PDB file of C-alpha atoms in Angstrom:
ATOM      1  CA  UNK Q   1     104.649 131.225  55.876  1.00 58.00           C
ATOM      2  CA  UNK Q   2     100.748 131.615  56.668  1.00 67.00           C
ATOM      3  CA  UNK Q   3     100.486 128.195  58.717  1.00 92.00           C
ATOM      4  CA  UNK Q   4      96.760 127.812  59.432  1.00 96.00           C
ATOM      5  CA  UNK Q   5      94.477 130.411  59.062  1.00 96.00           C
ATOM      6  CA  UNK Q   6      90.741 130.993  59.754  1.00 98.00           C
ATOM      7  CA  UNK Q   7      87.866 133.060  58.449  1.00 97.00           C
ATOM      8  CA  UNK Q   8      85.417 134.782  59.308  1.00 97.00           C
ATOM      9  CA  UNK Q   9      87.356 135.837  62.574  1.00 97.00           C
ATOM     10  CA  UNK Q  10      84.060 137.267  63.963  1.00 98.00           C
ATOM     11  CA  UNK Q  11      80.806 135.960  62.545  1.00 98.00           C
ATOM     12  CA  UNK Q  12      77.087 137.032  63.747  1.00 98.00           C
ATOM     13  CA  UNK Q  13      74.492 135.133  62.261  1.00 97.00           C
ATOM     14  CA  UNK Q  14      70.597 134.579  62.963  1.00 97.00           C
ATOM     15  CA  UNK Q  15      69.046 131.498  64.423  1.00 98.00           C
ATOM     16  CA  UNK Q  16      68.708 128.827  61.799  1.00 97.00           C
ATOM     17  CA  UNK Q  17      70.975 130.246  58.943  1.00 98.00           C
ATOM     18  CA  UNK Q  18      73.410 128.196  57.253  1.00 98.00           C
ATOM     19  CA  UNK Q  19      77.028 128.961  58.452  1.00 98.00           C
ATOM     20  CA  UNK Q  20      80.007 128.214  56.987  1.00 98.00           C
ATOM     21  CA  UNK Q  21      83.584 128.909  58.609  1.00 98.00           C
ATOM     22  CA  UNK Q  22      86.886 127.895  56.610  1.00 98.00           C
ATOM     23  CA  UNK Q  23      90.276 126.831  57.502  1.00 98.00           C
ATOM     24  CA  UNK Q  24      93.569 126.586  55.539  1.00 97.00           C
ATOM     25  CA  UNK Q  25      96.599 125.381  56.456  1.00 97.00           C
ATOM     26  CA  UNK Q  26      99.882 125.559  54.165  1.00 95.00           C
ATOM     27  CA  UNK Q  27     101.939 123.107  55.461  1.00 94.00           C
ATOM     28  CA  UNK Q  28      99.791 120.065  53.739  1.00 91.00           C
ATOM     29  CA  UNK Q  29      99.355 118.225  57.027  1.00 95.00           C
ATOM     30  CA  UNK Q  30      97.175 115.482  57.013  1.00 95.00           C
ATOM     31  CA  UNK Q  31      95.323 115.556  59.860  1.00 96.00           C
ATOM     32  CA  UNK Q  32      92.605 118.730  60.510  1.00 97.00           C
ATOM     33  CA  UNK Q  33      90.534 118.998  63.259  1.00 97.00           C
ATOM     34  CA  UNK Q  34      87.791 121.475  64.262  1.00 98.00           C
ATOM     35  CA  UNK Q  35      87.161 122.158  68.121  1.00 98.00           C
ATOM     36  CA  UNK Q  36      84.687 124.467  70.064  1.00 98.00           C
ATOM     37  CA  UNK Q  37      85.134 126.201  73.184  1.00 96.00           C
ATOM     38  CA  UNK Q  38      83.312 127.068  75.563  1.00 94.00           C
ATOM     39  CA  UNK Q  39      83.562 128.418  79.382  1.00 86.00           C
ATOM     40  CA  UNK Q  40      83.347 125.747  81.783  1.00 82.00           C
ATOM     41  CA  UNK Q  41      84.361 123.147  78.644  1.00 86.00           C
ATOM     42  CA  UNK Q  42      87.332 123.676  77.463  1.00 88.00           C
ATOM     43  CA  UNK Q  43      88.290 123.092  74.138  1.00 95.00           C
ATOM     44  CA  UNK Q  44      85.333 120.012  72.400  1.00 96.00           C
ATOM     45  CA  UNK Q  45      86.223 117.913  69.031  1.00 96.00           C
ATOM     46  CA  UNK Q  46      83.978 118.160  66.896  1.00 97.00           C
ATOM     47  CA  UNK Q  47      85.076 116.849  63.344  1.00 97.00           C
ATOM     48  CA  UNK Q  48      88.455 115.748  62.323  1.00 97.00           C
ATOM     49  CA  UNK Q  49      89.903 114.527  59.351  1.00 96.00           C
ATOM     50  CA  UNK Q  50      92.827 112.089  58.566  1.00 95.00           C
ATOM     51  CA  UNK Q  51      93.225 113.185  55.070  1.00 94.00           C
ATOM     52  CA  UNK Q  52      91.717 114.659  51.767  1.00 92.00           C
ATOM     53  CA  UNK Q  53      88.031 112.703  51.613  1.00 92.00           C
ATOM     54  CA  UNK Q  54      88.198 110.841  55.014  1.00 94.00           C
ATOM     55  CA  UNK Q  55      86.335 112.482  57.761  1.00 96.00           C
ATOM     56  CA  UNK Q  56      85.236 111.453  61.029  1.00 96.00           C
ATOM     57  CA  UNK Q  57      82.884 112.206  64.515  1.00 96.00           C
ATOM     58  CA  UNK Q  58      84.351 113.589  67.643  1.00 95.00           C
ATOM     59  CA  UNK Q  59      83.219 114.559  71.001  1.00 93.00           C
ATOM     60  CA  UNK Q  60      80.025 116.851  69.378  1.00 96.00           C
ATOM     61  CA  UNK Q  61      79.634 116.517  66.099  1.00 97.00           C
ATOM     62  CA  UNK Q  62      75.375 117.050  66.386  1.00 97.00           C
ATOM     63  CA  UNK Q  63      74.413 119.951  64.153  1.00 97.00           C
ATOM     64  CA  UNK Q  64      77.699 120.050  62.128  1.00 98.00           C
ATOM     65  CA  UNK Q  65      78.905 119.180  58.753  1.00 98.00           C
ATOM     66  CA  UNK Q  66      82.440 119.151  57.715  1.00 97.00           C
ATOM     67  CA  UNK Q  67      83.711 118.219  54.245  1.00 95.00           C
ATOM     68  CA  UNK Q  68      87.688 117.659  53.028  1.00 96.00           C
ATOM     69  CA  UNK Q  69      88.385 117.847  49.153  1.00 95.00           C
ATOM     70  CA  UNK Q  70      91.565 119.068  49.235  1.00 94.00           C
ATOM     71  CA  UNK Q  71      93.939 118.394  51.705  1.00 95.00           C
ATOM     72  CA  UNK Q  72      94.938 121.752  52.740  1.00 96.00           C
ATOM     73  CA  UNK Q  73      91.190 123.204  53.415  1.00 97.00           C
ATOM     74  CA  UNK Q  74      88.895 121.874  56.143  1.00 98.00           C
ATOM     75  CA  UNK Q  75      85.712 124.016  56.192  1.00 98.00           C
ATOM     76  CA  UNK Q  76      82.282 123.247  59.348  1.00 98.00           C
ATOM     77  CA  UNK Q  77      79.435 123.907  58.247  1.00 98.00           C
ATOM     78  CA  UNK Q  78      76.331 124.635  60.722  1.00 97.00           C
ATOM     79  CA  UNK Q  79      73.405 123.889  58.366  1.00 95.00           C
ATOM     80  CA  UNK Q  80      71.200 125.461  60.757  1.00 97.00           C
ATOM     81  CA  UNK Q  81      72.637 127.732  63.455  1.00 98.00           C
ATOM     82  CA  UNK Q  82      70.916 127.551  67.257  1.00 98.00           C
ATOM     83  CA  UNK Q  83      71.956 129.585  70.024  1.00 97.00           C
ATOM     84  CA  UNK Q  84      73.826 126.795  71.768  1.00 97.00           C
ATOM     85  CA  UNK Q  85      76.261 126.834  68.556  1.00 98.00           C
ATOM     86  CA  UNK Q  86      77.596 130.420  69.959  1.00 98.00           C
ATOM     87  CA  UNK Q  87      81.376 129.633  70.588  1.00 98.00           C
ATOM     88  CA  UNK Q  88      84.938 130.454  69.258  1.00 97.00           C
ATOM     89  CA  UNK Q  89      85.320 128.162  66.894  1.00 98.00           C
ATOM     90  CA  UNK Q  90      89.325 126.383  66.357  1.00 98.00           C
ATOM     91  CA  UNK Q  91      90.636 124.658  63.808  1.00 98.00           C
ATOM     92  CA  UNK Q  92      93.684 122.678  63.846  1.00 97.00           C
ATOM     93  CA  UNK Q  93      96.340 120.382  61.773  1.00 96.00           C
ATOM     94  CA  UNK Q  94      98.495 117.848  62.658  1.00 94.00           C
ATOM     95  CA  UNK Q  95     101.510 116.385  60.433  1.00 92.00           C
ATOM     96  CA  UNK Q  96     101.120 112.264  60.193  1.00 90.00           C
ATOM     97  CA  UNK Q  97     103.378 110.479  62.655  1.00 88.00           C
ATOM     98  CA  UNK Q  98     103.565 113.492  64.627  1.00 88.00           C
ATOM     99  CA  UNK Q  99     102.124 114.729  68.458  1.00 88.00           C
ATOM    100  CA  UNK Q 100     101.595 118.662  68.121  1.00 92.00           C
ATOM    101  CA  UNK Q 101      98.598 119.949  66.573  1.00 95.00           C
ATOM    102  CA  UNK Q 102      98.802 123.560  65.418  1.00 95.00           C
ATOM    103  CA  UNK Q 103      96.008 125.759  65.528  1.00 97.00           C
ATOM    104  CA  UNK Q 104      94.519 128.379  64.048  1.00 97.00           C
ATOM    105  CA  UNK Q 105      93.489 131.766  65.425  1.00 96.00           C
ATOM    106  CA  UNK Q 106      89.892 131.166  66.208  1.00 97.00           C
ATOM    107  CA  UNK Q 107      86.312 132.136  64.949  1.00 98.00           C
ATOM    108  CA  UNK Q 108      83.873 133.486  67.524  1.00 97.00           C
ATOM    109  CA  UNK Q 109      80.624 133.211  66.297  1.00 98.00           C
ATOM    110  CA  UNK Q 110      77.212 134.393  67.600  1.00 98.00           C
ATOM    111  CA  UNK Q 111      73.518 132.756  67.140  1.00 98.00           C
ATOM    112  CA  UNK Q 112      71.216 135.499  67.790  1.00 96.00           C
TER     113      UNK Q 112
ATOM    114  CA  UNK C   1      81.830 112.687  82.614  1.00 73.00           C
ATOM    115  CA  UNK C   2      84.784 114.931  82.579  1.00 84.00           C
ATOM    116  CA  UNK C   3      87.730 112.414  81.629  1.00 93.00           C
ATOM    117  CA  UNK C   4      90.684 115.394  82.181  1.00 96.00           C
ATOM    118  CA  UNK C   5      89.941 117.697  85.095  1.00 96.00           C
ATOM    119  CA  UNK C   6      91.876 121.139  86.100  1.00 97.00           C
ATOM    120  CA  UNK C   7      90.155 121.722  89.267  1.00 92.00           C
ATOM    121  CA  UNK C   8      91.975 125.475  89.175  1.00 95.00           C
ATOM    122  CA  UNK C   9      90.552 127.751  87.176  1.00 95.00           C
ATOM    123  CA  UNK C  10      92.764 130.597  87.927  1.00 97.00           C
ATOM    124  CA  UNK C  11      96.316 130.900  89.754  1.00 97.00           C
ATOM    125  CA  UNK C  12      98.021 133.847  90.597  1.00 98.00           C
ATOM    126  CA  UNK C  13     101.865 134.147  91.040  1.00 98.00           C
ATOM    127  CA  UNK C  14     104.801 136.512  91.581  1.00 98.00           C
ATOM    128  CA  UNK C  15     107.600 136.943  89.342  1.00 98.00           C
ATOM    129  CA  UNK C  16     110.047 134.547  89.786  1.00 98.00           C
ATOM    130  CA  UNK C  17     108.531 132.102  91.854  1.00 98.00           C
ATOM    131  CA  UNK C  18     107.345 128.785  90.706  1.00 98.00           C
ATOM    132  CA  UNK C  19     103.997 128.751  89.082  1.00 98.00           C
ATOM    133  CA  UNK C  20     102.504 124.413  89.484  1.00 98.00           C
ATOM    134  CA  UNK C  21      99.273 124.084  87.326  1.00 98.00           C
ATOM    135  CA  UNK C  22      97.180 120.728  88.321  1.00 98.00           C
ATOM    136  CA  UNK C  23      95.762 118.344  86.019  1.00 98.00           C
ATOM    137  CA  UNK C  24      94.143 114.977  86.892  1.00 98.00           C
ATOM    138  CA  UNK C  25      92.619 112.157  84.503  1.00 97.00           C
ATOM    139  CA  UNK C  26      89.971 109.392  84.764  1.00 96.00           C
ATOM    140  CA  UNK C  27      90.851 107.251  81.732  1.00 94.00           C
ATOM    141  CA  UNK C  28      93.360 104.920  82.815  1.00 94.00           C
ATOM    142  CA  UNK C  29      93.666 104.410  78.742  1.00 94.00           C
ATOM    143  CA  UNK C  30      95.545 107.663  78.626  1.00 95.00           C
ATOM    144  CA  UNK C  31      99.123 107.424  77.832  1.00 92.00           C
ATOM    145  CA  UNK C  32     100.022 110.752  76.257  1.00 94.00           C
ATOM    146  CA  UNK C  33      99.490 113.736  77.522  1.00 96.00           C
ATOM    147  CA  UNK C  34     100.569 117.556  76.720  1.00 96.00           C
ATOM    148  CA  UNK C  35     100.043 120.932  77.743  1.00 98.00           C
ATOM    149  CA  UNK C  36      98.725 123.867  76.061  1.00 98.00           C
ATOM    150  CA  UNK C  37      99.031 127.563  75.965  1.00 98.00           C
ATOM    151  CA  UNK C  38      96.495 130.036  75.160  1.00 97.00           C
ATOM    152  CA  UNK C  39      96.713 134.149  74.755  1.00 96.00           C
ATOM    153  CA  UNK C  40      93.154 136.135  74.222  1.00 93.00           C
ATOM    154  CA  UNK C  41      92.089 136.099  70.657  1.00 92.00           C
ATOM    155  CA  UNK C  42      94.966 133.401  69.836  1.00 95.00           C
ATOM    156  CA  UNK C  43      95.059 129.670  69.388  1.00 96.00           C
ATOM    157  CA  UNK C  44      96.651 127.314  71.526  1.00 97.00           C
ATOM    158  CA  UNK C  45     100.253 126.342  71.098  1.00 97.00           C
ATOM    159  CA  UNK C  46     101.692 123.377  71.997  1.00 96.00           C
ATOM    160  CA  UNK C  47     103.928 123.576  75.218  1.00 97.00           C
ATOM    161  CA  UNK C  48     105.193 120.302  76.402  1.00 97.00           C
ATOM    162  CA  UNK C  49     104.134 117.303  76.207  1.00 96.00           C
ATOM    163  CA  UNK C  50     104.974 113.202  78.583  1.00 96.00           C
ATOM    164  CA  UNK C  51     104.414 109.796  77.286  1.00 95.00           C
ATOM    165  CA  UNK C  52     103.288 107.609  80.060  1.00 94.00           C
ATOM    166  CA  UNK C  53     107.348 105.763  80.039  1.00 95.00           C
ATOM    167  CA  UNK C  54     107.961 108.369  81.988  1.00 95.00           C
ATOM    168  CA  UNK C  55     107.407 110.695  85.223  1.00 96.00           C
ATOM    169  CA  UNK C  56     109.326 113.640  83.983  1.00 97.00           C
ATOM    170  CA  UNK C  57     110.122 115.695  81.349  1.00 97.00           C
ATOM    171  CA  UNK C  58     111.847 119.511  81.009  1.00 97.00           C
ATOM    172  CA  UNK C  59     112.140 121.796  78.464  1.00 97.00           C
ATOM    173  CA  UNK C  60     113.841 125.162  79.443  1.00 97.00           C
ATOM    174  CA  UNK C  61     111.553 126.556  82.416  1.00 98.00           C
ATOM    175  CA  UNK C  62     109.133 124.327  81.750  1.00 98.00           C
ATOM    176  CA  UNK C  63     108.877 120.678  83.626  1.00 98.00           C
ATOM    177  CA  UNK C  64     105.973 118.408  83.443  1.00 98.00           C
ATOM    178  CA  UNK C  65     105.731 115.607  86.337  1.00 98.00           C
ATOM    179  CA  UNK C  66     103.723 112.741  85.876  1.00 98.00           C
ATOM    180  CA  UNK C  67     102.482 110.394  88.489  1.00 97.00           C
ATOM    181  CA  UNK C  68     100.167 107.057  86.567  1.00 96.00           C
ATOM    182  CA  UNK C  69      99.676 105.606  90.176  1.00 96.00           C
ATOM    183  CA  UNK C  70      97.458 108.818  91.056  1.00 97.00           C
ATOM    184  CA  UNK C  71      96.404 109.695  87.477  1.00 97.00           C
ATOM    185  CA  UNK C  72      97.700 113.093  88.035  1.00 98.00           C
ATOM    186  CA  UNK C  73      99.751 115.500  86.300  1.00 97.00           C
ATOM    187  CA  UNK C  74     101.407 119.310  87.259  1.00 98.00           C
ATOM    188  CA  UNK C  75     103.473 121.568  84.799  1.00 98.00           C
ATOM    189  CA  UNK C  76     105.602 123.774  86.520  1.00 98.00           C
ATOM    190  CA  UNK C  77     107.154 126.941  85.660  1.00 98.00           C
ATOM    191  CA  UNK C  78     110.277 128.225  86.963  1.00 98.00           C
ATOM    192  CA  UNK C  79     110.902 131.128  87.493  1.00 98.00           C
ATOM    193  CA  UNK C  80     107.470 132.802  86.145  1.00 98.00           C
ATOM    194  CA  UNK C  81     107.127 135.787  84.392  1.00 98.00           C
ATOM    195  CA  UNK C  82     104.473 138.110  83.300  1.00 97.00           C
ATOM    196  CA  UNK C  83     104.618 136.894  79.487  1.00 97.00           C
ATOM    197  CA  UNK C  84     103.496 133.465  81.005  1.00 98.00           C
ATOM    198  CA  UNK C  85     100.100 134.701  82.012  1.00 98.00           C
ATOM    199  CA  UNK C  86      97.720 133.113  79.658  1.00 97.00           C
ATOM    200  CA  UNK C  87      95.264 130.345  80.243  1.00 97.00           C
ATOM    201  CA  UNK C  88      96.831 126.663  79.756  1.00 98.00           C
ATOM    202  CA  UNK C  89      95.124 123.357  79.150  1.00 97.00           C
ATOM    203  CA  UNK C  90      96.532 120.274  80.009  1.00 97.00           C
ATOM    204  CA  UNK C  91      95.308 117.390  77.326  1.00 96.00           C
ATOM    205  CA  UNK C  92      95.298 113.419  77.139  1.00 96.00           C
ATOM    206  CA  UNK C  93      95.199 110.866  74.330  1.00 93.00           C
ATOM    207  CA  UNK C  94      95.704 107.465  73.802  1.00 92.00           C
ATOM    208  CA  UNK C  95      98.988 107.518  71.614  1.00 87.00           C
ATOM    209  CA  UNK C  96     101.246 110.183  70.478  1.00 84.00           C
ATOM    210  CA  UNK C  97      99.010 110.568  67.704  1.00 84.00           C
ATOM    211  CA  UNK C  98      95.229 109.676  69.197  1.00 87.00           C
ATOM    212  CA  UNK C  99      92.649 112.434  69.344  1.00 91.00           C
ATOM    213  CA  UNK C 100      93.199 115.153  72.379  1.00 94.00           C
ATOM    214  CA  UNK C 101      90.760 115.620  75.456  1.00 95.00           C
ATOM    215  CA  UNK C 102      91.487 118.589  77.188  1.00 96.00           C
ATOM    216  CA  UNK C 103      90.598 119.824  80.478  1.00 96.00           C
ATOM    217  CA  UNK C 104      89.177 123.344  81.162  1.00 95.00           C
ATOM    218  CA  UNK C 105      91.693 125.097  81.602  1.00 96.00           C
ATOM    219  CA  UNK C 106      93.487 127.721  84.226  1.00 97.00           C
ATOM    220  CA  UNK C 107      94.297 131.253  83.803  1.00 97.00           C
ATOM    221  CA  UNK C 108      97.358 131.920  84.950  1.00 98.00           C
ATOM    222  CA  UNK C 109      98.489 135.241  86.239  1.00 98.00           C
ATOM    223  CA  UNK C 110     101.920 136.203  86.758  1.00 98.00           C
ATOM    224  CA  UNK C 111     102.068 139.680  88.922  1.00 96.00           C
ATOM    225  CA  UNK C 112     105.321 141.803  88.549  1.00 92.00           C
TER     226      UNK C 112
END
């Protein structure tokens, strides 16, 4: 059972590259949800996504781009990486009706 | 404007005494609220979690307290134990199922 899973796990990348980091989960929950963290932040929403085609704004979406064909991938894009984009990167599902999200192990990404 | 604060950023405890993390809120909206767990280079899991109905709820060592008069929350372990070291974050939504804002966190250390 591979749950949710994330890649890269590491990614270094140069200031204004595109960036793309993916997310799978196997249990086809509904819900996905991409978060940053950051020290002194906490964990941000960025994106989330109710189901396959619906997508919506969280707390900092500025900068990112998500997209949901199919139910069980959920991939952010940064069209154009800056240095404040340098986090670790989680992803996250929820089953419909439910209160635990689940997450995934994390990307930590770097903007030089 | 920070809407769930953890004023603590670290705690340190012995083993097997009571470890009582601190969480306060703004939003007086909130009516679900949980507590997560987080390892180095791992994602969250979910912990526990307290629907405003009520002021208490306990699962194994783990109790969370809530009090909606002060807007305040505590989760507290008993007894602690070095596997418990790891930084939680205490979370609020409106709804079981609304979208989570999480505090910063506190890095708990439990000392043999």
């Amino acid at each position: 059972d591979a749950g949710i899973t994330q890649s890269p796990r590491y990614k270094i990348t140069e200031t204004g590259r595109q960036v793309t980091l993916m997310c799978h989960q196997t249990w086809s929950h509904s819900y996905m949800f991409w978060y940053r963290q950051d020290l002194g932040h906490g964990l941000r929403l960025i994106y989330y996504s109710a189901a396959a085609d619906i997508t919506d704004k969280g707390e900092v979406p500025d900068g990112y781009v998500v997209s949901r064909s199919k139910t069980e991938n959920f991939p952010l894009t940064l069209e154009s990486a800056t240095r404040s984009q340098t986090s670790v990167y989680f992803c996250a599902s929820r089953l419909a009706g439910t209160d635990t999200q689940y997450f995934g192990p994390g990307t930590r990404l770097t903007v030089l | 404007d920070q809407q769930v604060k953890q004023n603590s950023p670290s705690l340190r405890v012995q083993e097997g005494r009571i470890s009582i993390l601190n969480c306060d809120y703004t939003n007086s909206m909130f009516d679900y609220f949980l507590w997560y767990k987080k390892y180095p280079a791992e994602g969250p899991t979910f912990l526990i979690s307290i629907s405003s109905i009520k002021d208490k709820n306990e699962d194994g060592r783990f109790t969370v307290f809530l009090n909606k008069s002060a807007k305040h929350l505590s989760l507290h372990i008993v007894p602690s134990q070095p596997g418990d070291s790891a930084v939680y974050f205490c979370a609020a939504s409106k709804g079981s199922q609304g979208n989570l804002i999480f505090g910063k966190g506190t890095k708990l250390s439990v000392k043999p």
